[in-house]
């Protein structure tokens, strides 16, 4: 598949992900033009490719700062982000250099994937596939949030959480998801119908 076809396929996948995660998403044209979370992800893909070449790290940082100015979302070019990543509302999101984010992850505004150390080592979190992180949550340090987990709004997470966990509180604690009660989709269309 050519680079152009791959690029358009990824754009289409991102737009479909936005519609799947946001009941306010009305159409691909509006989403393409007006969703800052999508713009931040697209800018990050370019900066991340530049970051892979040491001689292009300075331009990568400049472009990422321009993206931060335009979107209100700061993603370091060194961060590794999987497919179908979606940032809802976006403003105030910070994703640190050594963060690793899996596929099908959704985060809300004000989320920080930050560090707790000044050492030049892995100092940011690893987020598994299918994780949702609520508004204002702070996930700090070289910890792992297992796949299929959900981090509650405003949680401060400084310890690992296993797969399929619900993580809440300050400092955050985790519990396993109740497979029977908690299978409802992130956005249930039935909640938006009038009776």
Rosetta silent file (secondary structure, phi, psi, omega in degrees, C-alpha in Angstrom):
SEQUENCE: XXXXXXXXXXXXXXXXXXXXXXXXXXXXXXXXXXXXXXXXXXXXXXXXXXXXXXXXXXXXXXXXXXXXXXXXXXXXXXXXXXXXXXXXXXXXXXXXXXXXXXXXXXXXXXXXXXXXXXXXXXXXXXXXXXXXXXXXXXXXXXXXXXXXXXXXXXXXXXXXXXXXXXXXXXXXXXXXXXXXXXXXXXXXXXXXXXX
SCORE:     score description
SCORE:     0.000 S_00000001
   1 L     0.000  134.116 -178.277    0.000    0.000    0.000 S_00000001
   2 L   -70.724  162.525 -179.866    1.397    3.391   -0.943 S_00000001
   3 H   -59.727  -41.037 -178.849    2.152    6.078    1.631 S_00000001
   4 H   -65.110  -43.855  178.942   -0.757    8.211    0.415 S_00000001
   5 H   -64.498  -41.021  178.221   -3.242    5.330    0.683 S_00000001
   6 H   -63.247  -41.737  179.808   -1.953    4.433    4.151 S_00000001
   7 H   -61.981  -47.393  179.854   -2.244    8.060    5.263 S_00000001
   8 H   -66.522  -34.482  176.738   -5.836    8.356    4.055 S_00000001
   9 H   -64.106  -41.304  178.294   -6.702    4.993    5.632 S_00000001
  10 H   -67.373  -39.919  176.882   -5.350    6.209    8.995 S_00000001
  11 H   -60.801  -44.719  178.793   -7.238    9.510    8.691 S_00000001
  12 H   -62.094  -42.432  178.232  -10.450    7.602    7.979 S_00000001
  13 H   -61.970  -41.589  177.862   -9.770    5.305   10.938 S_00000001
  14 H   -63.498  -42.769  179.846   -9.220    8.322   13.217 S_00000001
  15 H   -65.451  -39.165  176.629  -12.464    9.947   12.060 S_00000001
  16 H   -65.447  -38.193  177.891  -14.390    6.707   12.657 S_00000001
  17 H   -63.574  -41.197  177.868  -12.848    6.458   16.122 S_00000001
  18 H   -60.871  -43.406 -179.662  -13.995   10.003   16.914 S_00000001
  19 H   -67.885  -33.325  179.933  -17.549    9.144   15.876 S_00000001
  20 H   -71.442  -30.140 -175.174  -17.478    5.928   17.930 S_00000001
  21 H   -97.245  -14.784 -173.013  -16.312    7.739   21.082 S_00000001
  22 L  -130.356  111.826  179.952  -18.242   11.003   20.925 S_00000001
  23 L   -66.416  -15.668  178.318  -22.046   11.234   20.609 S_00000001
  24 L   -84.130   -8.588 -179.021  -21.649   14.912   19.648 S_00000001
  25 L   -71.156  115.060 -174.466  -19.631   13.990   16.540 S_00000001
  26 L   -94.925  -30.582 -177.757  -21.938   14.853   13.655 S_00000001
  27 L  -171.477  159.478 -175.323  -19.878   14.180   10.574 S_00000001
  28 H   -64.442  -35.454 -179.511  -16.422   13.594    9.219 S_00000001
  29 H   -65.316  -47.484  178.782  -16.043   17.042    7.640 S_00000001
  30 H   -61.922  -45.050 -179.956  -16.874   18.824   10.904 S_00000001
  31 H   -62.077  -42.411 -179.847  -14.671   16.455   12.892 S_00000001
  32 H   -60.591  -39.559 -175.503  -11.796   16.875   10.438 S_00000001
  33 H   -88.139  -27.667 -167.096  -11.972   20.667   10.695 S_00000001
  34 H  -118.676   -4.168 -176.116  -13.005   21.228   14.320 S_00000001
  35 L   -95.323  105.043 -177.797  -11.658   18.450   16.594 S_00000001
  36 H   -63.465  -31.175  177.512   -8.481   19.645   18.315 S_00000001
  37 H   -61.777  -41.415  176.659   -7.822   16.155   19.683 S_00000001
  38 H   -65.908  -43.306  179.948   -7.586   14.790   16.148 S_00000001
  39 H   -59.734  -42.263 -179.658   -5.372   17.700   15.069 S_00000001
  40 H   -63.412  -40.338  179.198   -3.011   17.051   18.000 S_00000001
  41 H   -66.120  -42.732 -179.677   -2.732   13.364   17.105 S_00000001
  42 H   -64.963  -41.643  176.677   -2.038   14.151   13.451 S_00000001
  43 H   -63.707  -40.730  179.852    0.645   16.688   14.367 S_00000001
  44 H   -60.887  -39.387 -179.900    2.153   14.151   16.779 S_00000001
  45 H   -58.864  -40.242  178.402    2.478   11.547   14.035 S_00000001
  46 H   -68.200  -48.467 -177.138    4.604   13.956   12.019 S_00000001
  47 H   -65.000  -35.036  179.545    6.712   15.069   14.996 S_00000001
  48 H   -65.182  -39.708  177.413    7.222   11.473   16.155 S_00000001
  49 H   -64.154  -41.648  177.130    8.599   10.491   12.743 S_00000001
  50 H   -63.459  -39.848 -176.667   10.970   13.460   12.857 S_00000001
  51 H   -61.731  -26.333 -178.739   11.986   12.562   16.435 S_00000001
  52 L   -66.066  -19.013  178.920   13.226    9.152   15.253 S_00000001
  53 L  -108.951  113.423 -174.793   16.107   10.921   13.488 S_00000001
  54 H   -51.834  -34.433 -178.921   18.425   12.662   15.985 S_00000001
  55 H   -73.046  -10.679 -179.935   19.287   15.427   13.529 S_00000001
  56 H  -110.138   12.108 -178.295   15.569   16.318   13.223 S_00000001
  57 H   -68.080  -36.140  178.112   14.720   16.470   16.924 S_00000001
  58 H   -64.025  -49.307  175.690   14.891   20.263   17.095 S_00000001
  59 H   -60.764  -34.008  178.077   12.367   20.739   14.241 S_00000001
  60 H   -61.741  -44.193  178.969   10.216   18.034   15.857 S_00000001
  61 H   -65.551  -40.221  179.064   10.126   20.003   19.124 S_00000001
  62 H   -63.138  -44.773  179.711    9.330   23.251   17.318 S_00000001
  63 H   -65.649  -39.014  179.043    6.454   21.647   15.414 S_00000001
  64 H   -65.420  -35.195  177.168    5.128   20.013   18.594 S_00000001
  65 H   -69.243  -35.735  174.270    5.146   23.418   20.322 S_00000001
  66 H   -63.437  -41.036  176.584    3.231   24.920   17.396 S_00000001
  67 H   -63.113  -38.725  176.863    0.721   22.077   17.793 S_00000001
  68 H   -62.168  -43.542  179.159    0.455   22.826   21.499 S_00000001
  69 H   -62.426  -41.632 -176.418   -0.257   26.485   20.730 S_00000001
  70 H   -75.681  -33.526 -170.768   -2.941   25.573   18.171 S_00000001
  71 H  -111.470  -20.112 -173.861   -4.692   22.785   20.079 S_00000001
  72 L    77.851   12.107 -178.023   -4.012   23.296   23.806 S_00000001
  73 L  -121.242  126.572  179.883   -2.699   19.716   23.875 S_00000001
  74 E  -108.364  114.493  175.863    0.965   18.955   24.544 S_00000001
  75 E  -122.156  117.290  178.753    2.300   15.657   23.222 S_00000001
  76 L   -65.830  139.749 -179.216    6.061   15.210   23.338 S_00000001
  77 L   -59.542  -22.452 -179.704    7.423   13.927   20.003 S_00000001
  78 L   -78.701  -15.502 -178.941    9.095   11.023   21.797 S_00000001
  79 L   -64.213  144.023  178.626    5.807    9.573   23.079 S_00000001
  80 E  -106.015  123.745 -174.890    4.647    6.359   21.418 S_00000001
  81 E  -127.194  132.378 -179.389    0.937    6.274   20.562 S_00000001
  82 L   -79.365 -168.307 -176.975   -1.089    3.393   19.135 S_00000001
  83 L   -84.957  156.154  176.621   -3.958    3.365   16.680 S_00000001
  84 L    57.799   32.291  175.300   -7.462    4.775   17.158 S_00000001
  85 L   -74.775  134.724 -178.643   -6.298    7.012   20.014 S_00000001
  86 E  -133.394  132.303  176.125   -8.935    9.650   20.805 S_00000001
  87 E  -113.169  114.242 -179.395   -8.692   12.793   22.932 S_00000001
  88 E   -92.227  128.697 -178.066  -12.121   14.206   23.803 S_00000001
  89 L    70.024  -47.087  165.423  -12.252   17.980   24.407 S_00000001
  90 L    79.703  -42.144 -171.079   -8.477   17.935   24.777 S_00000001
  91 L   -50.414  131.142  175.478   -7.588   21.223   26.412 S_00000001
  92 L    85.247    4.780  177.577   -4.852   20.835   28.995 S_00000001
  93 L   -73.424  136.030  176.033   -3.763   17.301   28.057 S_00000001
  94 E  -130.447  126.289  178.736   -0.030   16.655   28.614 S_00000001
  95 E  -124.888  116.015 -174.130    1.686   13.475   27.391 S_00000001
  96 L   -75.631  167.155 -172.055    5.340   13.095   28.390 S_00000001
  97 L   -54.535  -44.103 -174.324    8.305   11.949   26.323 S_00000001
  98 L   -99.972   16.408  175.764    8.548    8.317   27.426 S_00000001
  99 L   -66.466  144.385  174.381    4.797    7.664   27.562 S_00000001
 100 E  -128.338  123.455 -176.127    3.593    4.587   25.706 S_00000001
 101 E  -121.987  129.449 -178.520   -0.081    4.418   24.746 S_00000001
 102 L   -77.745 -166.507  178.947   -1.732    1.325   23.266 S_00000001
 103 L   -81.569  152.941  172.882   -4.509    0.993   20.698 S_00000001
 104 L    59.799   36.356  178.644   -8.116    2.140   21.233 S_00000001
 105 L   -95.400  141.780  176.723   -7.289    4.440   24.156 S_00000001
 106 E  -128.201  132.284  175.154   -9.509    7.405   24.998 S_00000001
 107 E  -130.164  154.151 -179.555   -8.594   10.288   27.285 S_00000001
 108 E  -105.622  177.192 -176.369  -10.471   13.401   28.331 S_00000001
 109 L   -60.777  151.388  175.558   -9.401   16.991   28.940 S_00000001
 110 L    75.774    7.492 -179.488   -6.917   17.870   31.636 S_00000001
 111 L   -78.498  138.836  173.752   -5.232   14.447   31.692 S_00000001
 112 E  -120.556  125.190  168.572   -1.509   14.322   32.462 S_00000001
 113 E  -106.396   89.909 -168.379    0.686   11.350   31.615 S_00000001
 114 E  -118.653 -179.986 -179.041    3.665   12.718   33.496 S_00000001
 115 L  -106.386  167.993  175.404    6.881   11.870   35.255 S_00000001
 116 L  -127.747    9.458 -175.248    8.052   11.847   38.863 S_00000001
 117 L  -139.012  153.496  175.227   11.795   11.827   38.233 S_00000001
 118 L   -98.521   -1.214  179.517   14.378   14.026   36.558 S_00000001
 119 L   -68.119  148.033 -179.910   16.542   11.023   35.585 S_00000001
 120 L   -86.682   68.387  179.125   16.936   10.360   31.861 S_00000001
 121 L  -135.818 -176.822  173.337   15.184    6.994   31.984 S_00000001
 122 L   -63.717  112.711 -174.153   11.660    5.700   31.299 S_00000001
 123 L  -128.777    5.201 -179.878    9.768    8.087   33.577 S_00000001
 124 L  -120.537  164.535 -173.243    6.258    8.247   32.105 S_00000001
 125 L   -72.660  161.199  169.711    3.386    5.735   32.129 S_00000001
 126 E  -112.728  124.361 -176.402    2.552    2.850   29.843 S_00000001
 127 E  -111.476  121.999 -177.882   -1.147    2.696   29.002 S_00000001
 128 L   -72.365  173.704  179.010   -2.550   -0.614   27.746 S_00000001
 129 L   -63.292  144.168  172.684   -5.014   -1.173   24.906 S_00000001
 130 L    69.806   22.424 -179.967   -8.620   -0.104   25.393 S_00000001
 131 L   -88.141  143.354  171.861   -8.009    2.124   28.428 S_00000001
 132 E  -116.849  132.199 -179.529  -10.202    5.151   29.195 S_00000001
 133 E  -120.714  119.918 -175.200   -8.776    7.964   31.338 S_00000001
 134 L   -72.962  164.101 -176.124  -11.244   10.442   32.861 S_00000001
 135 L   -54.978  133.729  174.543  -11.019   14.225   32.917 S_00000001
 136 L    77.925    0.948 -179.036   -8.300   15.709   35.099 S_00000001
 137 L   -68.260  146.140  176.870   -6.637   12.396   35.943 S_00000001
 138 E  -119.859  116.118  178.700   -2.904   12.421   36.633 S_00000001
 139 E  -112.905  111.491 -165.520   -1.037    9.206   35.790 S_00000001
 140 E  -123.241  134.751  174.853    2.514    9.699   37.014 S_00000001
 141 L    95.138  176.855 -176.970    5.752    7.794   36.763 S_00000001
 142 L   -81.564   58.741 -178.056    6.919    4.668   34.940 S_00000001
 143 L  -104.029  170.232  179.468    3.809    2.692   35.861 S_00000001
 144 E  -123.145  130.459  171.220    1.541    0.471   33.780 S_00000001
 145 E  -104.930  114.586 -173.729   -2.223    0.711   33.447 S_00000001
 146 L   -65.636  157.369 -177.528   -3.357   -2.685   32.151 S_00000001
 147 L   -57.191  149.203  176.983   -5.511   -3.142   29.065 S_00000001
 148 L    72.894   10.996 -178.154   -9.255   -2.643   29.361 S_00000001
 149 L   -89.845  165.506  174.552   -8.954   -0.469   32.467 S_00000001
 150 E  -131.919  131.859  177.187  -10.681    2.814   33.297 S_00000001
 151 E  -105.806  125.378 -177.122   -9.112    5.639   35.314 S_00000001
 152 L   -70.218  158.270  178.293  -11.638    7.858   37.067 S_00000001
 153 L   -57.778  136.386  176.838  -11.826   11.620   36.723 S_00000001
 154 L    65.145   11.140  175.223   -9.282   13.490   38.883 S_00000001
 155 L   -65.954  149.536  173.011   -7.588   10.294   40.059 S_00000001
 156 E  -117.569  105.364 -171.511   -3.896   10.573   40.930 S_00000001
 157 E  -104.658  120.713 -179.983   -2.327    7.288   39.883 S_00000001
 158 L  -127.964    5.500  178.320    1.215    6.455   41.030 S_00000001
 159 L  -132.349  154.124  178.471    1.065    2.631   41.135 S_00000001
 160 L   -57.112  152.242  172.226    0.475   -0.067   38.523 S_00000001
 161 E  -130.975  133.124 -178.302   -3.046   -1.310   37.847 S_00000001
 162 L   -71.708  170.273  176.764   -3.668   -4.772   36.344 S_00000001
 163 L   -55.537  150.186  176.097   -5.777   -5.362   33.225 S_00000001
 164 L    57.311   47.423  179.359   -9.541   -4.735   33.500 S_00000001
 165 E  -109.592  157.152  166.481   -9.304   -2.460   36.528 S_00000001
 166 E  -109.821  123.829 -173.748  -11.253    0.547   37.721 S_00000001
 167 E  -118.404  118.489 -177.182   -8.764    3.065   39.156 S_00000001
 168 E  -142.739  159.308  171.123  -10.058    5.906   41.348 S_00000001
 169 E   102.643  175.371  178.215   -9.064    8.204   44.189 S_00000001
 170 E  -135.249  109.601  -12.518   -6.169   10.257   45.529 S_00000001
 171 L   -67.349  151.990 -172.997   -3.881    8.407   45.753 S_00000001
 172 E   -70.336  144.058  170.028   -5.636    6.028   43.391 S_00000001
 173 E  -122.486  163.035 -177.965   -6.488    2.455   44.250 S_00000001
 174 E  -123.474  157.590  170.079   -7.805   -0.153   41.870 S_00000001
 175 E  -141.743  157.446  178.158  -10.428   -2.869   41.833 S_00000001
 176 E   -72.348  145.989  174.540  -11.319   -5.379   39.147 S_00000001
 177 L   -64.734  144.913  172.235  -14.173   -4.508   36.802 S_00000001
 178 L   -84.328  107.466 -173.393  -17.412   -6.353   37.424 S_00000001
 179 L   -58.526  -28.895 -179.117  -17.740   -8.207   34.112 S_00000001
 180 L   -81.229  -47.610 -175.525  -21.539   -8.421   34.403 S_00000001
 181 L   -79.061  -27.277 -169.420  -22.328   -4.846   35.507 S_00000001
 182 L  -113.157   44.185  176.733  -19.641   -2.983   33.603 S_00000001
 183 L  -102.432   -2.925  179.536  -19.997   -4.178   30.017 S_00000001
 184 L   -60.385  141.434  178.387  -21.987   -1.136   28.938 S_00000001
 185 L   -63.524  159.036 -179.326  -20.298    0.858   26.141 S_00000001
 186 L   -55.796  -38.582  176.524  -18.488    4.073   27.067 S_00000001
 187 L  -125.285  112.540 -178.781  -21.305    6.023   25.402 S_00000001
 188 L   -93.626  112.141 -177.775  -24.684    4.300   25.473 S_00000001
 189 H   -57.474  -27.825 -179.173  -26.916    5.699   22.689 S_00000001
 190 H   -62.031  -26.420 -179.327  -30.025    4.709   24.680 S_00000001
 191 H   -73.483   -9.898 -177.982  -29.187    7.401   27.236 S_00000001
 192 H  -105.555    0.403  178.835  -29.660   10.058   24.571 S_00000001
 193 L   -87.324  144.343  176.261  -33.153    9.034   23.406 S_00000001
 194 L   -86.720  143.776  179.053  -36.197   10.890   24.649 S_00000001
 195 L   -93.976    0.000    0.000  -38.975    8.861   26.260 S_00000001
